[in-house]
Structures are given as C-alpha cells and as structure tokens.
Short mmCIF file of C-alpha atoms and ligand atoms in Angstrom, two decimals:
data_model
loop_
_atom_site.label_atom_id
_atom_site.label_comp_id
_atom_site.label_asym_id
_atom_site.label_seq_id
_atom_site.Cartn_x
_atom_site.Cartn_y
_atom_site.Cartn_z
CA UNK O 1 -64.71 0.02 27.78
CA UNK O 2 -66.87 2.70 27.77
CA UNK O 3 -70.78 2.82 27.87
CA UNK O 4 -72.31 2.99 24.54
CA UNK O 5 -74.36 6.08 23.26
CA UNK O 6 -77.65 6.06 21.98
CA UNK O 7 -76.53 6.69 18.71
CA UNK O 8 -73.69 4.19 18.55
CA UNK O 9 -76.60 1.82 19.76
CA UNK O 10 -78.91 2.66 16.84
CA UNK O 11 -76.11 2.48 14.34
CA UNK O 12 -75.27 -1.25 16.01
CA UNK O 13 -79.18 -1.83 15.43
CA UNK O 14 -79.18 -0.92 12.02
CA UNK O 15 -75.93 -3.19 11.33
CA UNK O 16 -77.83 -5.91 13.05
CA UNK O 17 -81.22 -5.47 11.01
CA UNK O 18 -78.62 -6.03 7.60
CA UNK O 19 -77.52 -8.82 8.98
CA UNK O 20 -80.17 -10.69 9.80
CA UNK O 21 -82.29 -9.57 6.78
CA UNK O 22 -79.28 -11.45 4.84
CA UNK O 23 -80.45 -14.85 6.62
CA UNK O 24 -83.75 -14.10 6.25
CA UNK O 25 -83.17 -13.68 2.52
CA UNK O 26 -81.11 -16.95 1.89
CA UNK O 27 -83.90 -19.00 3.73
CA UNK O 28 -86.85 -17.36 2.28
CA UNK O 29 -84.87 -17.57 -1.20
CA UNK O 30 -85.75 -21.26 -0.99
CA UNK O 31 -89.82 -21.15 -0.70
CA UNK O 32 -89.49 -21.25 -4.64
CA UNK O 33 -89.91 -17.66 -5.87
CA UNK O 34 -91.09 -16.76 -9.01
CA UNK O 35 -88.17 -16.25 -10.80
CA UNK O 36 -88.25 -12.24 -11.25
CA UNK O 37 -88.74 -12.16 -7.58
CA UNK O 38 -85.67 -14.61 -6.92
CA UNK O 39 -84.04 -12.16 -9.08
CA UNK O 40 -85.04 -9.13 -6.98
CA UNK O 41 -84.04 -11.20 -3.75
CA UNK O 42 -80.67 -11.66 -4.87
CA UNK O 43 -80.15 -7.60 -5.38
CA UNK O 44 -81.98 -7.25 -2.10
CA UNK O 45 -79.08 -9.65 -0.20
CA UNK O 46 -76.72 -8.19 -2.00
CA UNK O 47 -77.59 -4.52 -0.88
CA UNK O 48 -78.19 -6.06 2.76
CA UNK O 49 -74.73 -7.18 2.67
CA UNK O 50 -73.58 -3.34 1.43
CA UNK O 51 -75.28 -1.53 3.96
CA UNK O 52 -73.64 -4.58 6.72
CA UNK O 53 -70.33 -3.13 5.25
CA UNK O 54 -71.24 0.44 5.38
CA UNK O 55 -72.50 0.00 8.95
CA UNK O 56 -69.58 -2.05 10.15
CA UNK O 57 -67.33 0.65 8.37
CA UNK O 58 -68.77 3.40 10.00
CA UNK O 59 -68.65 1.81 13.54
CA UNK O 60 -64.94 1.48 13.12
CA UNK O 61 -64.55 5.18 12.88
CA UNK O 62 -65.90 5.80 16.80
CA UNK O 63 -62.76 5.36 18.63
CA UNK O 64 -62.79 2.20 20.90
CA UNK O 65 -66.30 1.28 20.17
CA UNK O 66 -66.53 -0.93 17.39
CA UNK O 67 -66.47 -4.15 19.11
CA UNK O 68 -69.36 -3.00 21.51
CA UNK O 69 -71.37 -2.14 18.73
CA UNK O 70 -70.75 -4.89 16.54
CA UNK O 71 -71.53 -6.84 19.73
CA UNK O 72 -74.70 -4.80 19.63
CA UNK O 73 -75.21 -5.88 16.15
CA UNK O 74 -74.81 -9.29 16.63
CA UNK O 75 -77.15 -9.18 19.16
CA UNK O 76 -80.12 -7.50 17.25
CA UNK O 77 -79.07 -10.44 14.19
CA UNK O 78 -80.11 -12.92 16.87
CA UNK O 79 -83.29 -11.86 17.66
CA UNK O 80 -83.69 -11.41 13.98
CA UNK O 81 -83.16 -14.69 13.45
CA UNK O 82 -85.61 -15.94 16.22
CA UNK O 83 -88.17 -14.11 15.14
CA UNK O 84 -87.78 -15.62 11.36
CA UNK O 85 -87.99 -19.01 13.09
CA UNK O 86 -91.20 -18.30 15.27
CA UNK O 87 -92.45 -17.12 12.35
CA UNK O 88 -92.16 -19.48 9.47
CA UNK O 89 -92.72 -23.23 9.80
CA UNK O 90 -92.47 -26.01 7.69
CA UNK O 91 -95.70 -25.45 5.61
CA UNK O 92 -94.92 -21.68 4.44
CA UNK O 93 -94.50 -20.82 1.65
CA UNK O 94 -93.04 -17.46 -0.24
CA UNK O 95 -96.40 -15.38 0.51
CA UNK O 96 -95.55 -16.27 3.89
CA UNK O 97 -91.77 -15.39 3.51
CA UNK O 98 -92.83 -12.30 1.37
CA UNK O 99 -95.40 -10.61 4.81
CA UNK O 100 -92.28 -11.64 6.80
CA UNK O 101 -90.05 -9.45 4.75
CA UNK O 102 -92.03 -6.93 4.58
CA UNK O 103 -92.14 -6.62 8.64
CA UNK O 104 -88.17 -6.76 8.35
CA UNK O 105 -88.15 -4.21 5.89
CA UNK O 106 -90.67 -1.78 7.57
CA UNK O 107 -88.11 -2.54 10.58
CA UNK O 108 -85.17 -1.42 9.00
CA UNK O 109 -86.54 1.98 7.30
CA UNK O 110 -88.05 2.99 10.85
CA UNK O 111 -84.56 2.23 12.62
CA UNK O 112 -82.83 4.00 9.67
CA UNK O 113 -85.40 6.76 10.47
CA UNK O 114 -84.59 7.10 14.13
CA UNK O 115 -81.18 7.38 13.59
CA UNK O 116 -81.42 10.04 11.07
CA UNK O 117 -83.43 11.75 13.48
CA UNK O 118 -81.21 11.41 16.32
CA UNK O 119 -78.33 12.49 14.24
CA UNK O 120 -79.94 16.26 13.38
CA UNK O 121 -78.76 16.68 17.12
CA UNK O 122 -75.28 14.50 17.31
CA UNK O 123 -74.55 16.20 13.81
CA UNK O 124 -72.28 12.90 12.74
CA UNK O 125 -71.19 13.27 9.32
CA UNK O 126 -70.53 9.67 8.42
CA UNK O 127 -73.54 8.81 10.41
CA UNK O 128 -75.55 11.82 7.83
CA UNK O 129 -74.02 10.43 4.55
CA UNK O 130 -74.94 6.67 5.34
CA UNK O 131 -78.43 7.36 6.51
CA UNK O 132 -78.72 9.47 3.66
CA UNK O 133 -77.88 6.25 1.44
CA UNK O 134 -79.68 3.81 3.14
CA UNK O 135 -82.94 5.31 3.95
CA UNK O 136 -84.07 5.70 0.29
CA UNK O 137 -82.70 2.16 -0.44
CA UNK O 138 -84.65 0.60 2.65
CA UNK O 139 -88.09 2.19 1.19
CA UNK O 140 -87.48 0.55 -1.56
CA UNK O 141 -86.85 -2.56 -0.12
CA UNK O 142 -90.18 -2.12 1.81
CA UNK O 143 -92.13 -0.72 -1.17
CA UNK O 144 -90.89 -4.16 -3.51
CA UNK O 145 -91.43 -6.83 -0.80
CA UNK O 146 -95.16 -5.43 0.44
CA UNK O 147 -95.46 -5.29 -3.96
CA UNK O 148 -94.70 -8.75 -4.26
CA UNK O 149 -97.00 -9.94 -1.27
CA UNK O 150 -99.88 -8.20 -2.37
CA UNK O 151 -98.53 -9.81 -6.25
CA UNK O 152 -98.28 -13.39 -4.57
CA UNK O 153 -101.69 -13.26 -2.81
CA UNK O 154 -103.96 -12.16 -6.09
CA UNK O 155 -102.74 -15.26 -7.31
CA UNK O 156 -103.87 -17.58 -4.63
CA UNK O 157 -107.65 -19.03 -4.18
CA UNK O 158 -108.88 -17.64 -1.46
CA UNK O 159 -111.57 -20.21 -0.90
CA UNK O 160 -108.48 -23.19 -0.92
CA UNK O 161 -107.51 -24.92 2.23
CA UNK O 162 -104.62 -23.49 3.62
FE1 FE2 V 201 -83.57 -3.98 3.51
#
C-alpha cells in the first residue's frame, strides 16, 4: 500500500487526538466533577466522538488509504492514552484531570491548526470543510477546560497539604 502523505498523516493525528480525548474523558469523568462540569464533560465526549466520525469519514474518501491512516490514528490514541496514565495517579483528583485536559485540548486545536495550514496548499475540500468545523469547536474545548481549572483551583487552600 502506498506511503502515506503528510496530510493524510495529520488527518490520522487528528482522528487519533478524538479518540483518545474520549478515554481521557470517561476516566477523568470519574474524579467527581462538579456537576455543571460533568455536564460539560459529557457534551465534550460526545463532540470528541463527532469529530472521531468526521475524521474517520473523511479518511475513507482517500482511495486505498483509510486503513493506514486509521492505523495512524490508532497509533496517536495510544500514546494518548500513555501519556493520561504517566500523568494521573491514584491521588488526583479533577484539578488534576482538568490541567490534563487542557494539554489535550491545546493538542488538538494546534494539530487542527497544522492541518488547516497544510491544506491552503493540498486545497482538499473535505479536508477545508472539517477543519473549518472542528477548529472553532476545539477552542472551545480548550477555552472551557483551562476555565474550569483555573474555576477548580480558586477553590482549593493553597496552604493545605497536597
Ligand atoms: Fe477536544
């Protein structure tokens, strides 16, 4: 099968960041949110899961390639999820979970970003319209995590023992 290009690697990346921002979501779900955060989680997964689709859709439209960048994807997931595991242990809690997402969401608008930007040269139009969805929905998954950290940490003593 042939080579992948750069942009049907960035697209697999992208798929692979939804993915594993989907785990990341179920098992930061359960460091006991307040509940209008739980609630925002929920929309967050479920918009993780949408742009999984709309990636994994889009892939299927570049003749012969979807498996190798789904492979890709899959790939990127696994790190994903190894990086979630270095770094939350058994004593964090959603603060924690909340600066995690917020370095998976910053993730995911810069890889949205690059591929945008690489597509003003490949001129894709499916890659155009997704990006085009995505990118504004990413900054706002970025803008309401980083919210809810900063939110999570006025509450907390900072004189306590950790
Ligand atoms: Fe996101």
């Amino acid at each position: 099968m042939a080579e992948l290009t750069n942009l049907e690697t960035k697209l697999g990346e992208v798929i692979g960041l939804a993915m594993a921002a989907q785990v990341a979501i179920d098992r930061i779900s359960k460091l006991d949110p307040p509940p209008d955060l739980a609630k925002q989680m929920k929309q967050m997964r479920s918009e993780a899961a949408a742009a999984e689709k709309g990636g994994t859709d889009l892939a299927g439209t570049f003749d012969g390639k979807k498996s190798k960048i789904l492979a890709e994807a899959r790939t990127v997931k696994q790190k994903g999820g190894e990086m979630l595991k270095t770094y939350l242990d058994r004593d964090s809690d959603i603060l924690d979970g909340m600066e995690f997402m917020t370095m998976a969401e910053a993730g995911e608008v810069g890889h949205w970003s690059v591929l945008g930007e690489m597509n003003k040269t490949a001129r894709h139009a499916g890659v155009r319209e997704l990006v085009k969805v995505q990118l504004p929905i990413q900054k706002r998954h970025l803008k309401d995590v980083s919210a809810a950290s900063v939110q999570l940490a006025a509450k907390e003593d900072p004189n306590a023992e950790a």
